Amino acid sequence: MKVLNYGSLNIDNVYSVDHFVRSGETMSSIQMEIFPGGKGLNQSIALAKSGVQVWHAGAVGKSDGDFLLELMENVGVHIELISKLPVKTGHAIIQRNRKGQNCILLFGGANQQVTREQVDKVMEQFSEGDFLILQNEISEIGYIIEKAHEKKMKIVLNPSPMDEKIFTYPLRYVDYFILNEIEAKDLCGQDGTGEELLERVSAKFPSAKVVLTLGEDGSFYKDGNMIIHQSVFKVDTVDTTAAGDTFTGYLIGGLVQGETPKIAMENASKAAAIAVSRSGAAPSIPYRSELDAQ
């Protein structure tokens, strides 16, 4: 069984601020740092650090993306399916306040230059039963889902960032939805409590397993009539940027390695807690051995 993450690769420009910039306000930052990032890159690193072999597909710029590839390769991610294009690598402008909370502005760059020709070449390397992990930061997501379904791959979708394009994708083919409360509200078109949203997303996609993350209220895993609730592990929060991506990588990584959903959810929550106690996105993601030491 192979794991393919077809996702984004970004350069994160992180500005430490006293508070998030308001409309019309000009403000000096306390500090500026540059980190590797992108939901795709973060999740691939989390998958690799959880102990699975993961192939990343996507695109970076020829002039500015090499350090992202080196980082991924150094932690064990297979990078041969990543294209180098004559455009800028995707990047993010991240404001991080004194409480460790963040707000993010994305520029797609090379992430939005994924073509169907590239997708066809990548998909030749995978077959029935392999896992595909997707977010919503690259082009041709709908086509990728179609091709993966044709190959009978197990499709995992983290619909973030949530936008109208999501509803153009063949979501009926998705095997796992991993989403937060806001994304769940948007996906089912209704507000509600965590458990209500869990039921509504599950009812809309009855053949899919649904994982709903609720911040300090923990997370839920629903597969038919089986529901698992996982509490968070309390830590001092430094930076929440990669929390969700760490959770996703460790959850899927655990399931691929044969963990039960209950154990995979517990380890995913533990890994996310370690990540938020550190600065940065990709650099904050722990290795499996760090979980075992807790």
PDB file of C-alpha atoms in Angstrom:
ATOM      1  CA  MET A   1       0.000   0.000   0.000  1.00  0.00           C
ATOM      2  CA  LYS A   2       1.385   3.378  -1.059  1.00  0.00           C
ATOM      3  CA  VAL A   3       0.438   6.868   0.136  1.00  0.00           C
ATOM      4  CA  LEU A   4       0.230   9.797  -2.296  1.00  0.00           C
ATOM      5  CA  ASN A   5      -0.238  13.338  -1.064  1.00  0.00           C
ATOM      6  CA  TYR A   6      -1.134  15.560  -4.011  1.00  0.00           C
ATOM      7  CA  GLY A   7      -0.831  18.943  -2.387  1.00  0.00           C
ATOM      8  CA  SER A   8       0.573  22.412  -1.957  1.00  0.00           C
ATOM      9  CA  LEU A   9       4.087  23.562  -1.171  1.00  0.00           C
ATOM     10  CA  ASN A  10       4.442  27.070   0.223  1.00  0.00           C
ATOM     11  CA  ILE A  11       6.946  29.494   1.625  1.00  0.00           C
ATOM     12  CA  ASP A  12       5.496  30.876   4.867  1.00  0.00           C
ATOM     13  CA  ASN A  13       6.335  34.486   5.731  1.00  0.00           C
ATOM     14  CA  VAL A  14       5.407  34.711   9.414  1.00  0.00           C
ATOM     15  CA  TYR A  15       4.958  38.090  11.108  1.00  0.00           C
ATOM     16  CA  SER A  16       4.699  38.190  14.894  1.00  0.00           C
ATOM     17  CA  VAL A  17       2.235  40.933  15.844  1.00  0.00           C
ATOM     18  CA  ASP A  18       0.628  42.367  18.948  1.00  0.00           C
ATOM     19  CA  HIS A  19      -2.799  41.927  17.339  1.00  0.00           C
ATOM     20  CA  PHE A  20      -4.142  41.151  13.864  1.00  0.00           C
ATOM     21  CA  VAL A  21      -4.074  44.122  11.508  1.00  0.00           C
ATOM     22  CA  ARG A  22      -7.450  45.860  11.298  1.00  0.00           C
ATOM     23  CA  SER A  23      -9.010  47.498   8.268  1.00  0.00           C
ATOM     24  CA  GLY A  24      -7.153  50.713   7.458  1.00  0.00           C
ATOM     25  CA  GLU A  25      -4.436  50.089  10.050  1.00  0.00           C
ATOM     26  CA  THR A  26      -0.681  50.166   9.427  1.00  0.00           C
ATOM     27  CA  MET A  27       1.333  48.344  12.082  1.00  0.00           C
ATOM     28  CA  SER A  28       4.940  47.292  12.611  1.00  0.00           C
ATOM     29  CA  SER A  29       5.586  43.619  13.270  1.00  0.00           C
ATOM     30  CA  ILE A  30       7.589  42.427  16.271  1.00  0.00           C
ATOM     31  CA  GLN A  31       9.489  39.836  14.239  1.00  0.00           C
ATOM     32  CA  MET A  32       9.525  38.294  10.747  1.00  0.00           C
ATOM     33  CA  GLU A  33      10.513  34.667  10.049  1.00  0.00           C
ATOM     34  CA  ILE A  34      10.494  32.467   6.925  1.00  0.00           C
ATOM     35  CA  PHE A  35       9.390  28.840   7.190  1.00  0.00           C
ATOM     36  CA  PRO A  36       8.535  26.030   4.779  1.00  0.00           C
ATOM     37  CA  GLY A  37       4.784  25.445   4.689  1.00  0.00           C
ATOM     38  CA  GLY A  38       1.654  24.727   2.713  1.00  0.00           C
ATOM     39  CA  LYS A  39      -0.982  22.289   3.886  1.00  0.00           C
ATOM     40  CA  GLY A  40       0.282  19.667   1.462  1.00  0.00           C
ATOM     41  CA  LEU A  41       3.911  19.929   2.533  1.00  0.00           C
ATOM     42  CA  ASN A  42       2.969  19.959   6.220  1.00  0.00           C
ATOM     43  CA  GLN A  43       0.797  16.864   5.879  1.00  0.00           C
ATOM     44  CA  SER A  44       3.469  14.981   3.922  1.00  0.00           C
ATOM     45  CA  ILE A  45       6.033  15.756   6.602  1.00  0.00           C
ATOM     46  CA  ALA A  46       3.588  14.642   9.299  1.00  0.00           C
ATOM     47  CA  LEU A  47       2.904  11.421   7.382  1.00  0.00           C
ATOM     48  CA  ALA A  48       6.631  10.740   7.007  1.00  0.00           C
ATOM     49  CA  LYS A  49       7.362  11.520  10.654  1.00  0.00           C
ATOM     50  CA  SER A  50       4.485   9.247  11.699  1.00  0.00           C
ATOM     51  CA  GLY A  51       6.375   6.378  10.084  1.00  0.00           C
ATOM     52  CA  VAL A  52       4.842   5.813   6.627  1.00  0.00           C
ATOM     53  CA  GLN A  53       6.338   6.026   3.141  1.00  0.00           C
ATOM     54  CA  VAL A  54       4.695   8.986   1.415  1.00  0.00           C
ATOM     55  CA  TRP A  55       5.047  10.313  -2.134  1.00  0.00           C
ATOM     56  CA  HIS A  56       4.334  14.013  -2.603  1.00  0.00           C
ATOM     57  CA  ALA A  57       3.098  15.358  -5.946  1.00  0.00           C
ATOM     58  CA  GLY A  58       2.692  19.037  -6.766  1.00  0.00           C
ATOM     59  CA  ALA A  59       4.783  21.945  -8.044  1.00  0.00           C
ATOM     60  CA  VAL A  60       7.303  24.561  -6.915  1.00  0.00           C
ATOM     61  CA  GLY A  61       9.067  27.416  -8.675  1.00  0.00           C
ATOM     62  CA  LYS A  62      12.428  26.725 -10.299  1.00  0.00           C
ATOM     63  CA  SER A  63      14.049  29.753  -8.682  1.00  0.00           C
ATOM     64  CA  ASP A  64      12.807  29.587  -5.097  1.00  0.00           C
ATOM     65  CA  GLY A  65      11.498  26.119  -4.204  1.00  0.00           C
ATOM     66  CA  ASP A  66      14.613  23.975  -3.748  1.00  0.00           C
ATOM     67  CA  PHE A  67      14.812  24.385   0.033  1.00  0.00           C
ATOM     68  CA  LEU A  68      11.288  22.966   0.367  1.00  0.00           C
ATOM     69  CA  LEU A  69      12.273  19.865  -1.586  1.00  0.00           C
ATOM     70  CA  GLU A  70      15.446  19.420   0.468  1.00  0.00           C
ATOM     71  CA  LEU A  71      13.489  19.628   3.708  1.00  0.00           C
ATOM     72  CA  MET A  72      10.959  17.037   2.579  1.00  0.00           C
ATOM     73  CA  GLU A  73      13.623  14.675   1.302  1.00  0.00           C
ATOM     74  CA  ASN A  74      15.556  14.980   4.573  1.00  0.00           C
ATOM     75  CA  VAL A  75      12.579  13.676   6.587  1.00  0.00           C
ATOM     76  CA  GLY A  76      11.897  10.831   4.174  1.00  0.00           C
ATOM     77  CA  VAL A  77       9.244  12.193   1.801  1.00  0.00           C
ATOM     78  CA  HIS A  78       9.587  10.954  -1.805  1.00  0.00           C
ATOM     79  CA  ILE A  79       9.869  14.092  -3.969  1.00  0.00           C
ATOM     80  CA  GLU A  80      10.377  12.717  -7.490  1.00  0.00           C
ATOM     81  CA  LEU A  81       6.771  13.497  -8.455  1.00  0.00           C
ATOM     82  CA  ILE A  82       7.107  17.235  -7.734  1.00  0.00           C
ATOM     83  CA  SER A  83       7.443  19.471 -10.817  1.00  0.00           C
ATOM     84  CA  LYS A  84       9.672  22.548 -11.046  1.00  0.00           C
ATOM     85  CA  LEU A  85       7.956  25.329 -12.998  1.00  0.00           C
ATOM     86  CA  PRO A  86       9.079  28.774 -14.296  1.00  0.00           C
ATOM     87  CA  VAL A  87       6.831  30.603 -11.830  1.00  0.00           C
ATOM     88  CA  LYS A  88       7.003  31.612  -8.174  1.00  0.00           C
ATOM     89  CA  THR A  89       6.459  29.012  -5.480  1.00  0.00           C
ATOM     90  CA  GLY A  90       3.201  29.456  -3.593  1.00  0.00           C
ATOM     91  CA  HIS A  91       3.530  31.506  -0.450  1.00  0.00           C
ATOM     92  CA  ALA A  92       1.610  32.616   2.612  1.00  0.00           C
ATOM     93  CA  ILE A  93       1.603  35.791   4.679  1.00  0.00           C
ATOM     94  CA  ILE A  94       0.868  34.747   8.249  1.00  0.00           C
ATOM     95  CA  GLN A  95       0.118  37.038  11.169  1.00  0.00           C
ATOM     96  CA  ARG A  96       0.753  35.383  14.543  1.00  0.00           C
ATOM     97  CA  ASN A  97      -0.479  37.221  17.638  1.00  0.00           C
ATOM     98  CA  ARG A  98       0.765  37.036  21.223  1.00  0.00           C
ATOM     99  CA  LYS A  99      -1.667  34.189  22.033  1.00  0.00           C
ATOM    100  CA  GLY A 100      -0.233  32.027  19.250  1.00  0.00           C
ATOM    101  CA  GLN A 101      -3.310  32.417  17.059  1.00  0.00           C
ATOM    102  CA  ASN A 102      -2.865  33.111  13.368  1.00  0.00           C
ATOM    103  CA  CYS A 103      -4.548  34.445  10.246  1.00  0.00           C
ATOM    104  CA  ILE A 104      -3.260  33.513   6.804  1.00  0.00           C
ATOM    105  CA  LEU A 105      -3.273  35.079   3.318  1.00  0.00           C
ATOM    106  CA  LEU A 106      -2.337  32.672   0.494  1.00  0.00           C
ATOM    107  CA  PHE A 107      -0.846  33.178  -2.956  1.00  0.00           C
ATOM    108  CA  GLY A 108      -1.181  30.037  -5.074  1.00  0.00           C
ATOM    109  CA  GLY A 109       1.825  30.408  -7.397  1.00  0.00           C
ATOM    110  CA  ALA A 110       3.058  27.040  -8.716  1.00  0.00           C
ATOM    111  CA  ASN A 111       0.336  25.265  -6.719  1.00  0.00           C
ATOM    112  CA  GLN A 112      -2.225  26.593  -9.186  1.00  0.00           C
ATOM    113  CA  GLN A 113      -0.240  25.394 -12.222  1.00  0.00           C
ATOM    114  CA  VAL A 114      -0.894  21.659 -11.764  1.00  0.00           C
ATOM    115  CA  THR A 115      -2.106  20.282 -15.135  1.00  0.00           C
ATOM    116  CA  ARG A 116      -4.094  17.218 -16.162  1.00  0.00           C
ATOM    117  CA  GLU A 117      -1.070  15.961 -18.068  1.00  0.00           C
ATOM    118  CA  GLN A 118       0.959  16.041 -14.859  1.00  0.00           C
ATOM    119  CA  VAL A 119      -1.850  14.335 -12.961  1.00  0.00           C
ATOM    120  CA  ASP A 120      -2.007  11.503 -15.510  1.00  0.00           C
ATOM    121  CA  LYS A 121       1.741  10.887 -15.209  1.00  0.00           C
ATOM    122  CA  VAL A 122       1.596  10.864 -11.398  1.00  0.00           C
ATOM    123  CA  MET A 123      -1.374   8.520 -11.242  1.00  0.00           C
ATOM    124  CA  GLU A 124       0.450   5.926 -13.353  1.00  0.00           C
ATOM    125  CA  GLN A 125       2.546   5.190 -10.239  1.00  0.00           C
ATOM    126  CA  PHE A 126      -0.412   4.189  -8.015  1.00  0.00           C
ATOM    127  CA  SER A 127      -3.046   1.480  -7.912  1.00  0.00           C
ATOM    128  CA  GLU A 128      -6.079   0.022  -6.098  1.00  0.00           C
ATOM    129  CA  GLY A 129      -5.978   0.334  -2.323  1.00  0.00           C
ATOM    130  CA  ASP A 130      -3.354   3.089  -2.238  1.00  0.00           C
ATOM    131  CA  PHE A 131      -4.208   6.207  -0.237  1.00  0.00           C
ATOM    132  CA  LEU A 132      -4.585   9.671  -1.793  1.00  0.00           C
ATOM    133  CA  ILE A 133      -4.565  12.742   0.470  1.00  0.00           C
ATOM    134  CA  LEU A 134      -5.866  16.060  -0.875  1.00  0.00           C
ATOM    135  CA  GLN A 135      -6.380  19.583   0.422  1.00  0.00           C
ATOM    136  CA  ASN A 136      -7.799  22.543  -1.521  1.00  0.00           C
ATOM    137  CA  GLU A 137      -4.674  24.569  -2.307  1.00  0.00           C
ATOM    138  CA  ILE A 138      -3.829  23.232  -5.802  1.00  0.00           C
ATOM    139  CA  SER A 139      -5.506  23.202  -9.211  1.00  0.00           C
ATOM    140  CA  GLU A 140      -7.278  20.216 -10.826  1.00  0.00           C
ATOM    141  CA  ILE A 141      -8.558  18.708  -7.555  1.00  0.00           C
ATOM    142  CA  GLY A 142     -11.746  17.464  -9.213  1.00  0.00           C
ATOM    143  CA  TYR A 143      -9.790  15.722 -11.958  1.00  0.00           C
ATOM    144  CA  ILE A 144      -7.416  14.150  -9.426  1.00  0.00           C
ATOM    145  CA  ILE A 145     -10.394  12.747  -7.498  1.00  0.00           C
ATOM    146  CA  GLU A 146     -11.873  11.308 -10.704  1.00  0.00           C
ATOM    147  CA  LYS A 147      -8.603   9.587 -11.663  1.00  0.00           C
ATOM    148  CA  ALA A 148      -8.082   8.227  -8.145  1.00  0.00           C
ATOM    149  CA  HIS A 149     -11.620   6.842  -8.093  1.00  0.00           C
ATOM    150  CA  GLU A 150     -11.020   5.100 -11.406  1.00  0.00           C
ATOM    151  CA  LYS A 151      -8.008   3.394  -9.827  1.00  0.00           C
ATOM    152  CA  LYS A 152     -10.009   2.496  -6.683  1.00  0.00           C
ATOM    153  CA  MET A 153      -7.669   4.444  -4.418  1.00  0.00           C
ATOM    154  CA  LYS A 154      -8.789   5.492  -0.919  1.00  0.00           C
ATOM    155  CA  ILE A 155      -9.444   9.221  -1.141  1.00  0.00           C
ATOM    156  CA  VAL A 156      -8.913  11.543   1.844  1.00  0.00           C
ATOM    157  CA  LEU A 157     -10.070  15.162   1.496  1.00  0.00           C
ATOM    158  CA  ASN A 158      -9.250  18.019   3.847  1.00  0.00           C
ATOM    159  CA  PRO A 159     -11.443  20.766   2.276  1.00  0.00           C
ATOM    160  CA  SER A 160      -9.248  23.659   3.359  1.00  0.00           C
ATOM    161  CA  PRO A 161      -9.280  26.458   2.474  1.00  0.00           C
ATOM    162  CA  MET A 162     -13.044  26.125   1.997  1.00  0.00           C
ATOM    163  CA  ASP A 163     -14.437  27.881  -1.081  1.00  0.00           C
ATOM    164  CA  GLU A 164     -17.068  27.433  -3.794  1.00  0.00           C
ATOM    165  CA  LYS A 165     -14.767  25.205  -5.865  1.00  0.00           C
ATOM    166  CA  ILE A 166     -15.326  22.421  -3.324  1.00  0.00           C
ATOM    167  CA  PHE A 167     -18.885  21.955  -4.547  1.00  0.00           C
ATOM    168  CA  THR A 168     -17.711  21.343  -8.120  1.00  0.00           C
ATOM    169  CA  TYR A 169     -15.664  18.302  -7.082  1.00  0.00           C
ATOM    170  CA  PRO A 170     -17.080  14.723  -7.200  1.00  0.00           C
ATOM    171  CA  LEU A 171     -17.318  14.549  -3.404  1.00  0.00           C
ATOM    172  CA  ARG A 172     -19.321  11.311  -3.569  1.00  0.00           C
ATOM    173  CA  TYR A 173     -16.031   9.515  -4.258  1.00  0.00           C
ATOM    174  CA  VAL A 174     -14.350  10.725  -1.053  1.00  0.00           C
ATOM    175  CA  ASP A 175     -13.671   7.991   1.535  1.00  0.00           C
ATOM    176  CA  TYR A 176     -12.524  10.250   4.404  1.00  0.00           C
ATOM    177  CA  PHE A 177     -13.471  13.855   5.138  1.00  0.00           C
ATOM    178  CA  ILE A 178     -11.168  15.580   7.650  1.00  0.00           C
ATOM    179  CA  LEU A 179     -12.515  19.039   8.442  1.00  0.00           C
ATOM    180  CA  ASN A 180     -12.966  21.618  11.166  1.00  0.00           C
ATOM    181  CA  GLU A 181     -16.164  23.185  12.466  1.00  0.00           C
ATOM    182  CA  ILE A 182     -16.225  26.091   9.984  1.00  0.00           C
ATOM    183  CA  GLU A 183     -15.593  23.797   7.027  1.00  0.00           C
ATOM    184  CA  ALA A 184     -18.304  21.419   8.215  1.00  0.00           C
ATOM    185  CA  LYS A 185     -20.819  24.286   8.455  1.00  0.00           C
ATOM    186  CA  ASP A 186     -19.982  25.416   4.940  1.00  0.00           C
ATOM    187  CA  LEU A 187     -20.055  21.896   3.515  1.00  0.00           C
ATOM    188  CA  CYS A 188     -23.501  21.016   4.859  1.00  0.00           C
ATOM    189  CA  GLY A 189     -24.910  24.557   4.660  1.00  0.00           C
ATOM    190  CA  GLN A 190     -26.101  24.620   8.276  1.00  0.00           C
ATOM    191  CA  ASP A 191     -24.898  25.763  11.665  1.00  0.00           C
ATOM    192  CA  GLY A 192     -24.979  23.559  14.734  1.00  0.00           C
ATOM    193  CA  THR A 193     -23.062  21.973  17.578  1.00  0.00           C
ATOM    194  CA  GLY A 194     -20.099  19.715  16.906  1.00  0.00           C
ATOM    195  CA  GLU A 195     -22.156  16.545  17.184  1.00  0.00           C
ATOM    196  CA  GLU A 196     -24.920  18.000  15.007  1.00  0.00           C
ATOM    197  CA  LEU A 197     -22.403  18.936  12.317  1.00  0.00           C
ATOM    198  CA  LEU A 198     -20.849  15.486  12.504  1.00  0.00           C
ATOM    199  CA  GLU A 199     -24.236  13.896  11.864  1.00  0.00           C
ATOM    200  CA  ARG A 200     -25.117  16.297   9.054  1.00  0.00           C
ATOM    201  CA  VAL A 201     -21.877  15.790   7.131  1.00  0.00           C
ATOM    202  CA  SER A 202     -22.190  12.034   7.624  1.00  0.00           C
ATOM    203  CA  ALA A 203     -25.782  12.081   6.386  1.00  0.00           C
ATOM    204  CA  LYS A 204     -24.766  14.061   3.296  1.00  0.00           C
ATOM    205  CA  PHE A 205     -21.929  11.626   2.536  1.00  0.00           C
ATOM    206  CA  PRO A 206     -23.091   8.310   4.055  1.00  0.00           C
ATOM    207  CA  SER A 207     -20.368   6.189   2.469  1.00  0.00           C
ATOM    208  CA  ALA A 208     -17.555   8.342   3.869  1.00  0.00           C
ATOM    209  CA  LYS A 209     -15.832   8.345   7.241  1.00  0.00           C
ATOM    210  CA  VAL A 210     -15.974  11.809   8.822  1.00  0.00           C
ATOM    211  CA  VAL A 211     -13.363  13.316  11.114  1.00  0.00           C
ATOM    212  CA  LEU A 212     -14.382  16.620  12.710  1.00  0.00           C
ATOM    213  CA  THR A 213     -11.889  18.715  14.683  1.00  0.00           C
ATOM    214  CA  LEU A 214     -13.271  21.193  17.221  1.00  0.00           C
ATOM    215  CA  GLY A 215     -10.249  22.962  18.700  1.00  0.00           C
ATOM    216  CA  GLU A 216     -10.269  22.841  22.494  1.00  0.00           C
ATOM    217  CA  ASP A 217     -13.345  20.580  22.393  1.00  0.00           C
ATOM    218  CA  GLY A 218     -11.327  17.791  20.800  1.00  0.00           C
ATOM    219  CA  SER A 219     -12.313  15.790  17.735  1.00  0.00           C
ATOM    220  CA  PHE A 220     -14.785  13.182  16.493  1.00  0.00           C
ATOM    221  CA  TYR A 221     -14.401  10.185  14.176  1.00  0.00           C
ATOM    222  CA  LYS A 222     -17.580   8.745  12.652  1.00  0.00           C
ATOM    223  CA  ASP A 223     -17.824   5.587  10.581  1.00  0.00           C
ATOM    224  CA  GLY A 224     -21.456   4.554  10.219  1.00  0.00           C
ATOM    225  CA  ASN A 225     -22.797   3.995  13.724  1.00  0.00           C
ATOM    226  CA  MET A 226     -19.339   4.067  15.329  1.00  0.00           C
ATOM    227  CA  ILE A 227     -18.447   7.426  16.884  1.00  0.00           C
ATOM    228  CA  ILE A 228     -15.179   8.142  18.698  1.00  0.00           C
ATOM    229  CA  HIS A 229     -14.535  11.320  20.672  1.00  0.00           C
ATOM    230  CA  GLN A 230     -10.946  12.346  21.353  1.00  0.00           C
ATOM    231  CA  SER A 231     -10.076  15.043  23.892  1.00  0.00           C
ATOM    232  CA  VAL A 232      -7.182  17.438  23.359  1.00  0.00           C
ATOM    233  CA  PHE A 233      -3.905  17.221  25.238  1.00  0.00           C
ATOM    234  CA  LYS A 234      -3.398  20.473  27.153  1.00  0.00           C
ATOM    235  CA  VAL A 235      -0.197  22.398  26.391  1.00  0.00           C
ATOM    236  CA  ASP A 236       0.994  26.007  26.389  1.00  0.00           C
ATOM    237  CA  THR A 237       0.147  27.275  22.906  1.00  0.00           C
ATOM    238  CA  VAL A 238       2.926  28.970  20.939  1.00  0.00           C
ATOM    239  CA  ASP A 239       1.762  28.645  17.300  1.00  0.00           C
ATOM    240  CA  THR A 240      -1.326  26.860  15.935  1.00  0.00           C
ATOM    241  CA  THR A 241      -0.311  27.072  12.252  1.00  0.00           C
ATOM    242  CA  ALA A 242       0.372  23.352  11.634  1.00  0.00           C
ATOM    243  CA  ALA A 243      -1.968  21.829  14.213  1.00  0.00           C
ATOM    244  CA  GLY A 244      -4.581  20.595  11.748  1.00  0.00           C
ATOM    245  CA  ASP A 245      -2.025  19.318   9.247  1.00  0.00           C
ATOM    246  CA  THR A 246      -0.139  17.434  11.949  1.00  0.00           C
ATOM    247  CA  PHE A 247      -3.405  15.881  13.114  1.00  0.00           C
ATOM    248  CA  THR A 248      -4.306  14.816   9.562  1.00  0.00           C
ATOM    249  CA  GLY A 249      -0.883  13.336   8.822  1.00  0.00           C
ATOM    250  CA  TYR A 250      -0.726  11.337  12.025  1.00  0.00           C
ATOM    251  CA  LEU A 251      -4.324  10.137  11.745  1.00  0.00           C
ATOM    252  CA  ILE A 252      -3.934   8.797   8.216  1.00  0.00           C
ATOM    253  CA  GLY A 253      -0.406   7.615   8.956  1.00  0.00           C
ATOM    254  CA  GLY A 254      -1.694   5.637  11.913  1.00  0.00           C
ATOM    255  CA  LEU A 255      -4.528   4.050   9.935  1.00  0.00           C
ATOM    256  CA  VAL A 256      -2.138   3.091   7.117  1.00  0.00           C
ATOM    257  CA  GLN A 257       0.120   1.410   9.682  1.00  0.00           C
ATOM    258  CA  GLY A 258      -2.777  -0.632  11.047  1.00  0.00           C
ATOM    259  CA  GLU A 259      -3.762   1.383  14.116  1.00  0.00           C
ATOM    260  CA  THR A 260      -7.400   1.292  15.149  1.00  0.00           C
ATOM    261  CA  PRO A 261      -9.271   4.578  14.613  1.00  0.00           C
ATOM    262  CA  LYS A 262      -9.276   5.119  18.393  1.00  0.00           C
ATOM    263  CA  ILE A 263      -5.490   4.793  18.703  1.00  0.00           C
ATOM    264  CA  ALA A 264      -4.894   6.805  15.519  1.00  0.00           C
ATOM    265  CA  MET A 265      -7.108   9.628  16.841  1.00  0.00           C
ATOM    266  CA  GLU A 266      -5.283   9.635  20.170  1.00  0.00           C
ATOM    267  CA  ASN A 267      -1.859   9.787  18.541  1.00  0.00           C
ATOM    268  CA  ALA A 268      -3.012  12.463  16.082  1.00  0.00           C
ATOM    269  CA  SER A 269      -4.238  14.611  18.975  1.00  0.00           C
ATOM    270  CA  LYS A 270      -1.001  14.072  20.880  1.00  0.00           C
ATOM    271  CA  ALA A 271       1.110  15.022  17.840  1.00  0.00           C
ATOM    272  CA  ALA A 272      -0.977  18.158  17.228  1.00  0.00           C
ATOM    273  CA  ALA A 273      -0.502  19.200  20.860  1.00  0.00           C
ATOM    274  CA  ILE A 274       3.266  18.943  20.502  1.00  0.00           C
ATOM    275  CA  ALA A 275       3.127  20.955  17.262  1.00  0.00           C
ATOM    276  CA  VAL A 276       1.221  23.891  18.776  1.00  0.00           C
ATOM    277  CA  SER A 277       3.791  24.131  21.585  1.00  0.00           C
ATOM    278  CA  ARG A 278       6.447  25.090  18.992  1.00  0.00           C
ATOM    279  CA  SER A 279       7.001  27.876  16.456  1.00  0.00           C
ATOM    280  CA  GLY A 280       6.532  27.486  12.725  1.00  0.00           C
ATOM    281  CA  ALA A 281       4.556  25.089  10.575  1.00  0.00           C
ATOM    282  CA  ALA A 282       6.629  22.196   9.190  1.00  0.00           C
ATOM    283  CA  PRO A 283       9.437  22.552  11.791  1.00  0.00           C
ATOM    284  CA  SER A 284       6.944  22.123  14.644  1.00  0.00           C
ATOM    285  CA  ILE A 285       5.763  18.652  13.552  1.00  0.00           C
ATOM    286  CA  PRO A 286       7.075  15.932  15.901  1.00  0.00           C
ATOM    287  CA  TYR A 287       8.566  12.548  15.096  1.00  0.00           C
ATOM    288  CA  ARG A 288       6.789   9.364  16.202  1.00  0.00           C
ATOM    289  CA  SER A 289       9.468   8.787  18.849  1.00  0.00           C
ATOM    290  CA  GLU A 290       8.476  12.057  20.542  1.00  0.00           C
ATOM    291  CA  LEU A 291       4.920  10.776  20.996  1.00  0.00           C
ATOM    292  CA  ASP A 292       6.176   7.556  22.517  1.00  0.00           C
ATOM    293  CA  ALA A 293       8.199   9.586  25.025  1.00  0.00           C
ATOM    294  CA  GLN A 294       5.102  11.404  26.342  1.00  0.00           C
TER     295      GLN A 294
END
